[in-house]
XYZ file of N, CA, C and O in Angstrom:
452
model
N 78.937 120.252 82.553
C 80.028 120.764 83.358
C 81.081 121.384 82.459
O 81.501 120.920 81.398
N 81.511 122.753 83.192
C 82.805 123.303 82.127
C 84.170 123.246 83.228
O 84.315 122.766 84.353
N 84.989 123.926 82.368
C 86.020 123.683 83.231
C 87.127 122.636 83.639
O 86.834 121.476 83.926
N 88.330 123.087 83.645
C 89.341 121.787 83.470
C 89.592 121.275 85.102
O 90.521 120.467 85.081
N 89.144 121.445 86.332
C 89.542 120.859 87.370
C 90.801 120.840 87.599
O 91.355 119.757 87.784
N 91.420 121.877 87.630
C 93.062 121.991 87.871
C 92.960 122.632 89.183
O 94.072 122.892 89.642
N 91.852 123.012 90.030
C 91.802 123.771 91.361
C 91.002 123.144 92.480
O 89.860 123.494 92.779
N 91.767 122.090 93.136
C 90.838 121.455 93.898
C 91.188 122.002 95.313
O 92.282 122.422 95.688
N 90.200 121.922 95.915
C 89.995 122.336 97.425
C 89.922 121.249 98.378
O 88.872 120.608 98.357
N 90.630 120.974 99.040
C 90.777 119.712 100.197
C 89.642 120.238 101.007
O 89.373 121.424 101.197
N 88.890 118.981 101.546
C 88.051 118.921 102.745
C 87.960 117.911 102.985
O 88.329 116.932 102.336
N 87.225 117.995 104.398
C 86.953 117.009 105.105
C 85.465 116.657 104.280
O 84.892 117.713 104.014
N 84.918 115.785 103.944
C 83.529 115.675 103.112
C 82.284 114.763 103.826
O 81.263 114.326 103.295
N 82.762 114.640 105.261
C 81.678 114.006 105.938
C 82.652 113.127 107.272
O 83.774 112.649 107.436
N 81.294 113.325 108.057
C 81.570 112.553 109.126
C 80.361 112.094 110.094
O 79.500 112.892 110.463
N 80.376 110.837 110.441
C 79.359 110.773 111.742
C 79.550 109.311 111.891
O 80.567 108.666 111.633
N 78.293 108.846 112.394
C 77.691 107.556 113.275
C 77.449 106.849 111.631
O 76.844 107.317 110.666
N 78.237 105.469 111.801
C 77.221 104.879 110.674
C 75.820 103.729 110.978
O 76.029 102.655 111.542
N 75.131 103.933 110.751
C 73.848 103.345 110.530
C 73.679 101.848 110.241
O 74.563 101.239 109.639
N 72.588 101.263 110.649
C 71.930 99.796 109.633
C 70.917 100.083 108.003
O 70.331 99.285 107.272
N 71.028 101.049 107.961
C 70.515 101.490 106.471
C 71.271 102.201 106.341
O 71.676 102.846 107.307
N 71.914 102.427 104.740
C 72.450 103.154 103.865
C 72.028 104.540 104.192
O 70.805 104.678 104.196
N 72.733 105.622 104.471
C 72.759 106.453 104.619
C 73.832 107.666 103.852
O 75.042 107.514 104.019
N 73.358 108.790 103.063
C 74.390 110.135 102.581
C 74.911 110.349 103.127
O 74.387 110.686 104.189
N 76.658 110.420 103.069
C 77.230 111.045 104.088
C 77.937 112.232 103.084
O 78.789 113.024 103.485
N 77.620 112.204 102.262
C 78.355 113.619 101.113
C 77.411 113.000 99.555
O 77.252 111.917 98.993
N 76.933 114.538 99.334
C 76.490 114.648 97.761
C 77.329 115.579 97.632
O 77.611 116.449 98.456
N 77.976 115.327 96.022
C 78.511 116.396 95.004
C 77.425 117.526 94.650
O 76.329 117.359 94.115
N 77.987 118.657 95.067
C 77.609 119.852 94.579
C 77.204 119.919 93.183
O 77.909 119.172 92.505
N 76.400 120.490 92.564
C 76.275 120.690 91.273
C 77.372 121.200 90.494
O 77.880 122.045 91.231
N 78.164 121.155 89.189
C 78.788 121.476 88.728
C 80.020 121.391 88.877
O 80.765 122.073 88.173
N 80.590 120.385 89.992
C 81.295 119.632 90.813
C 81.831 118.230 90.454
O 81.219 117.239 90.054
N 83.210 118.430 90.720
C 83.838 116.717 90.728
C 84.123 116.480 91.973
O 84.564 117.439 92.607
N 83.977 115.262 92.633
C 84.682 115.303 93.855
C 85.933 114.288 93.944
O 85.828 113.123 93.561
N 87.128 114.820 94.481
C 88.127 113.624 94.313
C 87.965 112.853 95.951
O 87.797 113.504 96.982
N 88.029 111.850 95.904
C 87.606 110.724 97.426
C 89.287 110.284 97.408
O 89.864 109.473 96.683
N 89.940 111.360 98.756
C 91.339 110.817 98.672
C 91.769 109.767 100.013
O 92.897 109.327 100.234
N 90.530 109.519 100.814
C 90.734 108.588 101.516
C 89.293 108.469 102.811
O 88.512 109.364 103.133
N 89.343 107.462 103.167
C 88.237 107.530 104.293
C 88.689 106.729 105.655
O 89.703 106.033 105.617
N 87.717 106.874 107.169
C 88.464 105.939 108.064
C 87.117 105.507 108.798
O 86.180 106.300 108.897
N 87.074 104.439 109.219
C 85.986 104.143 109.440
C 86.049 103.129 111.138
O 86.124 101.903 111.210
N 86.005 103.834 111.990
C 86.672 103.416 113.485
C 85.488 102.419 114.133
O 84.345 102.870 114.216
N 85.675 101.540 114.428
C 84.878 100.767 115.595
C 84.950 100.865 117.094
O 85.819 100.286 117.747
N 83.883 101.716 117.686
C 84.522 101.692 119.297
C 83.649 100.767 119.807
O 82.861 101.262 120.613
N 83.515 99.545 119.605
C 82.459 98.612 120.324
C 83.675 97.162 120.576
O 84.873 97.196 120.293
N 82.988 96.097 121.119
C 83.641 95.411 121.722
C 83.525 94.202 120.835
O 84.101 93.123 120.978
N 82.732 94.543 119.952
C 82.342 93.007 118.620
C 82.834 93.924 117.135
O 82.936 95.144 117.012
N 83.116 92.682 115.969
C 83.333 93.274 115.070
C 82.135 93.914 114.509
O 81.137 93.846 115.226
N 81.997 94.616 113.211
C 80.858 95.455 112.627
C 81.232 94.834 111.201
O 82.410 94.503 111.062
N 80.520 94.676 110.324
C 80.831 94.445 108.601
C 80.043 96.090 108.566
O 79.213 96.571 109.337
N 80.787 96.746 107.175
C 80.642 97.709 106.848
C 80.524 97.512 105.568
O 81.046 96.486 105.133
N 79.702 98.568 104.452
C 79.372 98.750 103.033
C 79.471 100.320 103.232
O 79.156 101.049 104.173
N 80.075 100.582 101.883
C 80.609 102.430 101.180
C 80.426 101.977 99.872
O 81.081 101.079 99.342
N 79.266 102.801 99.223
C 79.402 103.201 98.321
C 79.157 104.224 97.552
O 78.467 105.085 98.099
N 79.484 104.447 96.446
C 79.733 105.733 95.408
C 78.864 105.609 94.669
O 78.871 104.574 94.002
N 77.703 106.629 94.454
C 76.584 106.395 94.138
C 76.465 107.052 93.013
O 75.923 108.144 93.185
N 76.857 106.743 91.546
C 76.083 107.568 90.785
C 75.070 108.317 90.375
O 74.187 107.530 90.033
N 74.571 109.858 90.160
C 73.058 110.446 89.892
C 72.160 109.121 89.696
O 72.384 108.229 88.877
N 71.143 109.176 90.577
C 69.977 108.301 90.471
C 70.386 106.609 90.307
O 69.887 105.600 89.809
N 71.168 106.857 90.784
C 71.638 105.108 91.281
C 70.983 104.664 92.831
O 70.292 105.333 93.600
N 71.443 103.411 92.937
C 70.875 102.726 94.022
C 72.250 102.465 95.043
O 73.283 102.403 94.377
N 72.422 102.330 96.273
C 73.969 102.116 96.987
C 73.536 100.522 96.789
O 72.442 100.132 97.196
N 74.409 99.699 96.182
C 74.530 98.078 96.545
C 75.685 97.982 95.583
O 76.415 98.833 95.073
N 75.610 96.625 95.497
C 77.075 95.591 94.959
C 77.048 96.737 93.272
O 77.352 97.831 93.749
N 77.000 96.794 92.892
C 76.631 97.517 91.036
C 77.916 98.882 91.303
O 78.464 99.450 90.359
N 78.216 99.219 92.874
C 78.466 100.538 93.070
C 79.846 100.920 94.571
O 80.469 101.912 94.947
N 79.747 99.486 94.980
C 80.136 99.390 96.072
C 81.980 99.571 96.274
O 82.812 99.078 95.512
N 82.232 100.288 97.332
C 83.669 100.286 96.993
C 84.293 99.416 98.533
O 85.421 98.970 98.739
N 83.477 99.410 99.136
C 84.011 98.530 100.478
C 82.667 97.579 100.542
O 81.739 98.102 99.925
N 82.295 96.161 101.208
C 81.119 95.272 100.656
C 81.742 94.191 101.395
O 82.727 93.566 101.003
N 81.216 94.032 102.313
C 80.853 93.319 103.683
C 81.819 92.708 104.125
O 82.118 91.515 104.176
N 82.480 94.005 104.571
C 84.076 94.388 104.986
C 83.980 94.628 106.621
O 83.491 95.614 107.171
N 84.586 93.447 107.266
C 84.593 93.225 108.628
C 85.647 94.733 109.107
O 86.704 95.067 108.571
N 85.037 95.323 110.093
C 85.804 96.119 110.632
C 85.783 95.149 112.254
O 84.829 94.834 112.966
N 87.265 94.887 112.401
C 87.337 94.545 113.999
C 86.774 95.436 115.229
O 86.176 96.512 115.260
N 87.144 94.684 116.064
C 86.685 95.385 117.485
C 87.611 96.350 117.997
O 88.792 96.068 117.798
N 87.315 97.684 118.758
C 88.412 98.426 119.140
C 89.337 98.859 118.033
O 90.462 99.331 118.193
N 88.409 98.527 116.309
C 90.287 99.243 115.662
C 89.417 99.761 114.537
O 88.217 99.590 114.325
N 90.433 100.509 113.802
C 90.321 101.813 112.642
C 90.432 100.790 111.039
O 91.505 100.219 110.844
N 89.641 100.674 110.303
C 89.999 100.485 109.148
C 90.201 101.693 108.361
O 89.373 102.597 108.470
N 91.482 101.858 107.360
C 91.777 102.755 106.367
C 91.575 102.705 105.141
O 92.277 101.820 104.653
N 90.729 103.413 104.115
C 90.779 103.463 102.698
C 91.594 104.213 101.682
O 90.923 105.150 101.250
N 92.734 104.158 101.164
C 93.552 105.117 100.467
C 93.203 104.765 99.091
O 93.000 103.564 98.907
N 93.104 105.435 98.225
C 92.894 106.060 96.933
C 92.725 106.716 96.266
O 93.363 107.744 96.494
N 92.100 106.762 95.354
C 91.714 107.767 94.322
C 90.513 107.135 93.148
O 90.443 106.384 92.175
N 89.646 108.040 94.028
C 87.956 108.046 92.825
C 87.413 109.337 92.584
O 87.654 110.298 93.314
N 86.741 109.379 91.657
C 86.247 110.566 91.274
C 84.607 110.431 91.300
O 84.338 109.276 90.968
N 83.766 110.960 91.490
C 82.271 111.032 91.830
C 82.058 112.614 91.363
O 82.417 113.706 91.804
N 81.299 112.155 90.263
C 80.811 113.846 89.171
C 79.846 113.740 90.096
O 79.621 112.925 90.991
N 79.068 115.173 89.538
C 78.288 116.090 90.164
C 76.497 115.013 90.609
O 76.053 114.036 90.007
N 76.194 115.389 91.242
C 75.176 114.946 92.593
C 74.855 113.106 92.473
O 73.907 112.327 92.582
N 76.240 113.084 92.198
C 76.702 111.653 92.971
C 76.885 111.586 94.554
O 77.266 112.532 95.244
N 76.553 110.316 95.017
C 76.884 110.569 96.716
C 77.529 109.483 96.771
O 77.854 108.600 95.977
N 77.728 109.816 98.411
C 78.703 108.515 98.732
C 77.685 107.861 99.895
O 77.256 108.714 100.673
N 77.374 106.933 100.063
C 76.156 106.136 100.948
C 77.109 104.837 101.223
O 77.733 104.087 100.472
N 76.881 104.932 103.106
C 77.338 103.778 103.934
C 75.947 103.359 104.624
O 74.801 103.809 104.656
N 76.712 102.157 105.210
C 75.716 101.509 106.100
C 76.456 100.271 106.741
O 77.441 99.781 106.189
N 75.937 99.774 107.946
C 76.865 98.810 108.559
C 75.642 97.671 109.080
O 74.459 97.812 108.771
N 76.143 96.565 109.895
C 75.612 95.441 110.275
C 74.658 95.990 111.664
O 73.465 95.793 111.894
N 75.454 96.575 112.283
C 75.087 97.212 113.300
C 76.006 98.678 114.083
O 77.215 98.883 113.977
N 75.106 99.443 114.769
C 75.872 100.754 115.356
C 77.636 100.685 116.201
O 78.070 99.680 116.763
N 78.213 101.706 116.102
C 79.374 101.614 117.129
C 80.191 101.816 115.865
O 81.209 101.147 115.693
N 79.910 102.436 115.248
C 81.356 102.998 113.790
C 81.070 103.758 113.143
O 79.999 103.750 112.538
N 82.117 104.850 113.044
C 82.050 106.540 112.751
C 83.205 106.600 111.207
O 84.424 106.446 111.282
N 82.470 106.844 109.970
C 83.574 107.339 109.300
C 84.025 108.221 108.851
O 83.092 108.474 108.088
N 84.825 109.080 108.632
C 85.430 110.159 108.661
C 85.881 110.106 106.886
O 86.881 109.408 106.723
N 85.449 110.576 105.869
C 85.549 110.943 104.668
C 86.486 111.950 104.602
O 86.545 112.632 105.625
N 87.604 112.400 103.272
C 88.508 113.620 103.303
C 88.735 113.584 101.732
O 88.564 112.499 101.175
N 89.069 114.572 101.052
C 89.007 114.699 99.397
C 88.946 115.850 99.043
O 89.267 116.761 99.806
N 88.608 116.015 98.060
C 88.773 117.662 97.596
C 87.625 117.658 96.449
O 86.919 116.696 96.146
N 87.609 118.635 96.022
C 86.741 119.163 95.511
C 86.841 120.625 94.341
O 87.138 121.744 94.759
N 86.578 120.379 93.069
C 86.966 120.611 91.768
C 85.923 121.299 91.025
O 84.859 120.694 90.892
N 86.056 122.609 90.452
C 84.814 123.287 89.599
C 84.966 123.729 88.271
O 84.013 124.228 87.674
């Protein structure tokens, strides 16, 4: 990778349904940093959900070695929030997965060449 990353581009970097298997919800572009400036991860069901996010290094595995949220009760009817700051180089992903269906997370960050 060249380049000093002084030009990042905000996006939204994924969104949907999360799953009972680990699932991609964003790979880094080649030649790419991605900054992860926050995520939300909503429950519309009537029971809680435990949720796992993680940041997957090139040719890594998503579990505990990698994990940035790890069997993290999301309540019933409500929004959990992630604020920070991580960085995930190039065709790193970010892979969730939950206990069971009924929770959508919404990824946002930017993106650096």
């Amino acid at each position: 990778m060249s380049g000093n990353y002084q030009n990042i581009i905000g996006a939204q970097l994924g969104q949907g349904e999360i799953t009972a298997a680990y699932t991609i919800f964003y790979k880094v572009p080649p030649n790419t940093r991605t900054y992860i400036k926050q995520f939300d991860i909503c429950n519309t069901t009537v029971a809680a959900i435990t949720v796992y996010v993680s940041l997957v290094p090139t040719g890594g595995t998503a579990g505990t070695t990698n994990a940035i949220l790890y069997n993290t009760t999301v309540a019933a009817y409500s929004t959990l929030q992630w604020c920070g700051a991580q960085i995930i180089n190039a065709s790193g992903t970010i892979q969730v997965r939950a206990s069971a269906v009924g929770c959508t997370i919404t990824i946002t960050g930017g993106e650096a060449q």
